Amino acid sequence: CSPQAGLAVLLKAERLFHSSYHSQAVHIRPVCRVSTRLTSLLEPPKGKSKATPDASCMAVSWELRQTLTVVFDVFSSSQGKKDWSLFKMFSRTLTDACPLASQSKVYVDISPKTKEKELLEVTPPPTSLHEAVVQGDKKTYAVYDLLSPSLFNTSRSLNVQLKWKRPQDSSEMPIPILHAQRYVGGYGLQTGEICTLIYNTHPYRAFPVILLETVPWYLRLYVHTLTIITKGKENKPS
């Protein structure tokens, strides 16, 4: 469908490139389609992935997954208001789902910071609600199913909006359980360095972390200078 229908309608280059952060990724992996072992149809042993082909795989398919991550600073661009909408962020709205899509959904995090759930108002009414536990916190998502016939009954345009029913205080946003800080220090090839600080504020749980660094063009990395320090002790990287 390209930019003619579906979620890709929102991908307007001028809005994406003027956002605070955007990242595009392409993930390709082999998936076993036909296996000689009957056990491959059952749940795999712990620690092994059912999707990873092995010697018993007779036919392999390739899975392509494309992702786009965008961060908009709506709070600053809206003079301190936390209200947002699809049109305000993308300058476009959704019209319909791509006919080739088996699923096409929009999820909006409406989890309240406090027990006062009436503070948040999302319009139009979602087709359903979805609850999930993310890093130990219970999250509630408003789900808009673009394949649902009732979603476009009243209008051919879907502009999801989130509003606060009363003005919010100027308190800082809560710090997530996993968060990071990153800065560049020094200068040149001798003293230039990248420092990345990763924090886990959970009282007892550990989380696996995959770190992807985007290196500035004016720095050159040397693997032998890499140091990893956890709780004041140095960890030697493998």
Short mmCIF file of C-alpha atoms in Angstrom, two decimals:
data_model
loop_
_atom_site.label_atom_id
_atom_site.label_comp_id
_atom_site.label_asym_id
_atom_site.label_seq_id
_atom_site.Cartn_x
_atom_site.Cartn_y
_atom_site.Cartn_z
CA CYS A 1 0.00 0.00 0.00
CA SER A 2 3.00 2.32 0.45
CA PRO A 3 1.72 5.69 1.74
CA GLN A 4 -1.76 5.26 0.24
CA ALA A 5 -3.47 3.33 3.06
CA GLY A 6 -2.83 1.85 6.47
CA LEU A 7 -0.46 3.07 9.17
CA ALA A 8 2.14 4.14 6.61
CA VAL A 9 -0.08 7.12 5.76
CA LEU A 10 1.32 8.81 8.86
CA LEU A 11 4.92 8.57 7.66
CA LYS A 12 5.35 12.11 6.42
CA ALA A 13 9.06 12.81 6.01
CA GLU A 14 8.95 16.46 7.12
CA ARG A 15 7.35 15.53 10.43
CA LEU A 16 9.57 12.53 11.10
CA PHE A 17 12.86 14.29 10.42
CA HIS A 18 11.87 17.24 12.62
CA SER A 19 11.08 15.00 15.60
CA SER A 20 13.31 14.71 18.65
CA TYR A 21 14.41 11.20 17.66
CA HIS A 22 13.63 8.71 14.93
CA SER A 23 15.10 5.32 14.14
CA GLN A 24 14.39 2.95 11.24
CA ALA A 25 15.35 -0.71 11.36
CA VAL A 26 15.09 -3.78 9.14
CA HIS A 27 15.22 -7.24 10.74
CA ILE A 28 15.65 -10.34 8.59
CA ARG A 29 15.82 -13.85 10.02
CA PRO A 30 15.37 -17.44 8.73
CA VAL A 31 12.30 -19.34 9.96
CA CYS A 32 11.89 -23.08 9.51
CA ARG A 33 8.79 -23.89 7.44
CA VAL A 34 9.10 -27.70 7.09
CA SER A 35 10.97 -29.92 9.54
CA THR A 36 11.69 -33.66 9.49
CA ARG A 37 11.22 -33.93 13.21
CA LEU A 38 7.73 -34.07 14.67
CA THR A 39 9.05 -32.55 17.87
CA SER A 40 9.64 -29.27 16.06
CA LEU A 41 5.87 -28.79 15.97
CA LEU A 42 5.71 -28.95 19.74
CA GLU A 43 7.01 -26.46 22.28
CA PRO A 44 10.80 -26.21 22.01
CA PRO A 45 13.07 -27.09 24.92
CA LYS A 46 13.92 -24.29 27.29
CA GLY A 47 16.61 -22.05 25.86
CA LYS A 48 15.93 -23.01 22.22
CA SER A 49 13.89 -21.07 19.72
CA LYS A 50 11.28 -22.84 17.63
CA ALA A 51 11.87 -20.36 14.81
CA THR A 52 15.59 -21.02 14.41
CA PRO A 53 16.32 -23.58 11.66
CA ASP A 54 18.55 -26.54 12.49
CA ALA A 55 19.86 -29.61 10.66
CA SER A 56 16.36 -31.17 10.53
CA CYS A 57 14.89 -28.21 8.66
CA MET A 58 13.96 -29.04 5.07
CA ALA A 59 12.52 -25.70 3.92
CA VAL A 60 13.39 -22.24 5.20
CA SER A 61 11.38 -19.06 4.85
CA TRP A 62 12.72 -15.58 5.44
CA GLU A 63 10.92 -13.23 7.81
CA LEU A 64 11.19 -9.48 7.17
CA ARG A 65 10.28 -7.06 9.97
CA GLN A 66 10.51 -3.30 9.54
CA THR A 67 10.20 -0.95 12.50
CA LEU A 68 10.07 2.80 12.93
CA THR A 69 10.53 4.50 16.30
CA VAL A 70 9.72 8.19 16.66
CA VAL A 71 9.81 10.47 19.72
CA PHE A 72 7.81 13.71 19.61
CA ASP A 73 8.29 16.44 22.21
CA VAL A 74 4.64 17.48 22.27
CA PHE A 75 4.97 19.09 25.71
CA SER A 76 7.41 21.72 24.46
CA SER A 77 5.72 22.37 21.12
CA SER A 78 2.28 22.79 22.75
CA GLN A 79 3.27 25.48 25.29
CA GLY A 80 3.34 23.09 28.23
CA LYS A 81 0.18 21.13 27.38
CA LYS A 82 0.25 17.35 27.48
CA ASP A 83 -2.64 16.92 25.03
CA TRP A 84 -1.75 15.32 21.72
CA SER A 85 -3.35 13.87 18.61
CA LEU A 86 -2.26 12.03 15.48
CA PHE A 87 -2.84 15.12 13.37
CA LYS A 88 -0.78 17.29 15.73
CA MET A 89 2.18 14.91 15.50
CA PHE A 90 2.02 13.69 11.89
CA SER A 91 -0.09 16.39 10.15
CA ARG A 92 -2.20 13.50 8.88
CA THR A 93 -4.94 11.15 10.04
CA LEU A 94 -5.77 7.52 9.32
CA THR A 95 -8.36 6.78 6.65
CA ASP A 96 -8.47 2.99 6.38
CA ALA A 97 -6.41 -0.16 6.73
CA CYS A 98 -4.23 -1.56 3.99
CA PRO A 99 -6.27 -4.27 2.20
CA LEU A 100 -3.27 -6.62 2.33
CA ALA A 101 -2.87 -6.34 6.11
CA SER A 102 -4.12 -9.20 8.31
CA GLN A 103 -3.76 -6.89 11.35
CA SER A 104 -3.65 -3.11 11.62
CA LYS A 105 -3.97 -1.68 15.11
CA VAL A 106 -3.11 1.46 17.06
CA TYR A 107 -2.29 1.11 20.76
CA VAL A 108 -2.51 4.13 23.09
CA ASP A 109 -1.06 3.89 26.60
CA ILE A 110 -3.76 5.25 28.92
CA SER A 111 -2.26 3.92 32.15
CA PRO A 112 -2.79 6.60 34.83
CA LYS A 113 0.06 7.65 37.11
CA THR A 114 -2.38 7.71 40.05
CA LYS A 115 -5.66 6.01 40.88
CA GLU A 116 -7.58 8.92 39.37
CA LYS A 117 -8.44 7.32 36.04
CA GLU A 118 -10.83 10.13 35.13
CA LEU A 119 -7.90 12.45 34.37
CA LEU A 120 -7.35 10.88 30.94
CA GLU A 121 -9.77 11.09 28.06
CA VAL A 122 -9.07 9.44 24.74
CA THR A 123 -11.25 10.06 21.70
CA PRO A 124 -12.83 8.57 19.72
CA PRO A 125 -13.85 5.62 21.94
CA PRO A 126 -11.48 2.68 21.30
CA THR A 127 -12.70 -0.59 19.85
CA SER A 128 -11.28 -2.49 22.84
CA LEU A 129 -8.96 -2.27 25.86
CA HIS A 130 -5.85 -4.37 26.40
CA GLU A 131 -4.07 -4.93 29.71
CA ALA A 132 -0.50 -6.15 30.00
CA VAL A 133 2.30 -6.25 32.56
CA VAL A 134 5.39 -4.35 31.37
CA GLN A 135 8.50 -4.56 33.58
CA GLY A 136 6.37 -5.28 36.64
CA ASP A 137 3.88 -2.44 36.03
CA LYS A 138 0.30 -3.02 34.94
CA LYS A 139 -0.42 -1.13 31.73
CA THR A 140 -3.74 -0.36 30.07
CA TYR A 141 -3.90 0.29 26.32
CA ALA A 142 -6.73 1.66 24.22
CA VAL A 143 -6.82 -0.38 21.01
CA TYR A 144 -8.03 0.96 17.66
CA ASP A 145 -8.53 -1.85 15.17
CA LEU A 146 -8.43 -0.36 11.66
CA LEU A 147 -10.02 -3.56 10.30
CA SER A 148 -13.09 -3.08 12.49
CA PRO A 149 -16.05 -1.83 10.36
CA SER A 150 -17.44 0.21 13.26
CA LEU A 151 -14.32 2.35 13.57
CA PHE A 152 -14.98 4.37 10.41
CA ASN A 153 -18.78 4.40 10.64
CA THR A 154 -19.16 8.04 11.66
CA SER A 155 -16.15 9.42 9.80
CA ARG A 156 -13.70 8.34 7.13
CA SER A 157 -10.87 9.84 9.15
CA LEU A 158 -9.42 8.55 12.41
CA ASN A 159 -7.65 11.19 14.50
CA VAL A 160 -6.82 9.64 17.86
CA GLN A 161 -6.64 12.34 20.55
CA LEU A 162 -5.63 12.22 24.19
CA LYS A 163 -6.75 15.03 26.47
CA TRP A 164 -6.42 15.82 30.13
CA LYS A 165 -9.74 16.75 31.70
CA ARG A 166 -8.14 19.27 34.02
CA PRO A 167 -4.77 21.06 34.03
CA GLN A 168 -1.92 18.96 35.28
CA ASP A 169 0.63 20.06 37.80
CA SER A 170 4.14 20.81 36.70
CA SER A 171 5.62 17.83 38.53
CA GLU A 172 8.26 15.86 36.69
CA MET A 173 7.33 12.72 34.82
CA PRO A 174 8.03 9.50 36.76
CA ILE A 175 11.39 7.90 36.01
CA PRO A 176 10.95 4.56 34.22
CA ILE A 177 12.37 1.40 35.73
CA LEU A 178 14.94 1.12 32.93
CA HIS A 179 16.41 4.38 31.70
CA ALA A 180 19.72 5.60 30.33
CA GLN A 181 21.88 8.69 30.04
CA ARG A 182 24.55 9.22 27.41
CA TYR A 183 27.12 11.92 26.79
CA VAL A 184 30.32 12.51 24.83
CA GLY A 185 33.39 13.70 26.72
CA GLY A 186 36.87 14.87 25.78
CA TYR A 187 37.89 15.66 22.23
CA GLY A 188 39.85 14.14 19.37
CA LEU A 189 41.09 10.57 19.05
CA GLN A 190 43.13 10.57 22.28
CA THR A 191 40.71 11.91 24.90
CA GLY A 192 37.35 11.55 23.14
CA GLU A 193 35.01 9.09 24.82
CA ILE A 194 31.38 7.99 24.95
CA CYS A 195 29.86 7.42 28.39
CA THR A 196 26.57 5.54 28.65
CA LEU A 197 24.89 5.12 32.04
CA ILE A 198 22.11 2.52 32.29
CA TYR A 199 19.93 2.51 35.41
CA ASN A 200 17.65 -0.19 36.80
CA THR A 201 15.49 1.23 39.60
CA HIS A 202 13.56 -1.99 40.23
CA PRO A 203 14.01 -3.02 43.89
CA TYR A 204 15.00 -6.61 43.17
CA ARG A 205 14.59 -7.67 39.52
CA ALA A 206 17.32 -7.78 36.87
CA PHE A 207 16.60 -7.21 33.17
CA PRO A 208 18.53 -8.24 30.03
CA VAL A 209 19.63 -5.15 28.09
CA ILE A 210 20.73 -4.83 24.47
CA LEU A 211 22.69 -1.62 23.89
CA LEU A 212 22.92 -0.13 20.40
CA GLU A 213 25.33 2.81 20.11
CA THR A 214 25.24 5.37 17.32
CA VAL A 215 28.79 6.69 17.16
CA PRO A 216 29.36 10.33 16.11
CA TRP A 217 31.42 10.69 12.96
CA TYR A 218 34.16 12.61 14.79
CA LEU A 219 34.92 9.74 17.19
CA ARG A 220 36.78 6.52 16.48
CA LEU A 221 36.14 3.54 18.73
CA TYR A 222 38.85 1.17 19.92
CA VAL A 223 37.57 -2.09 21.37
CA HIS A 224 40.55 -2.49 23.72
CA THR A 225 39.57 0.72 25.53
CA LEU A 226 36.05 -0.52 26.34
CA THR A 227 35.35 -0.65 30.07
CA ILE A 228 32.15 -1.86 31.75
CA ILE A 229 31.59 -0.96 35.40
CA THR A 230 28.66 -2.37 37.38
CA LYS A 231 28.04 -1.23 40.97
CA GLY A 232 31.59 0.10 41.18
CA LYS A 233 33.22 -3.12 39.96
CA GLU A 234 34.69 -3.63 36.49
CA ASN A 235 33.20 -6.31 34.27
CA LYS A 236 35.50 -7.65 31.57
CA PRO A 237 33.61 -7.87 28.26
CA SER A 238 33.84 -11.14 26.32
#
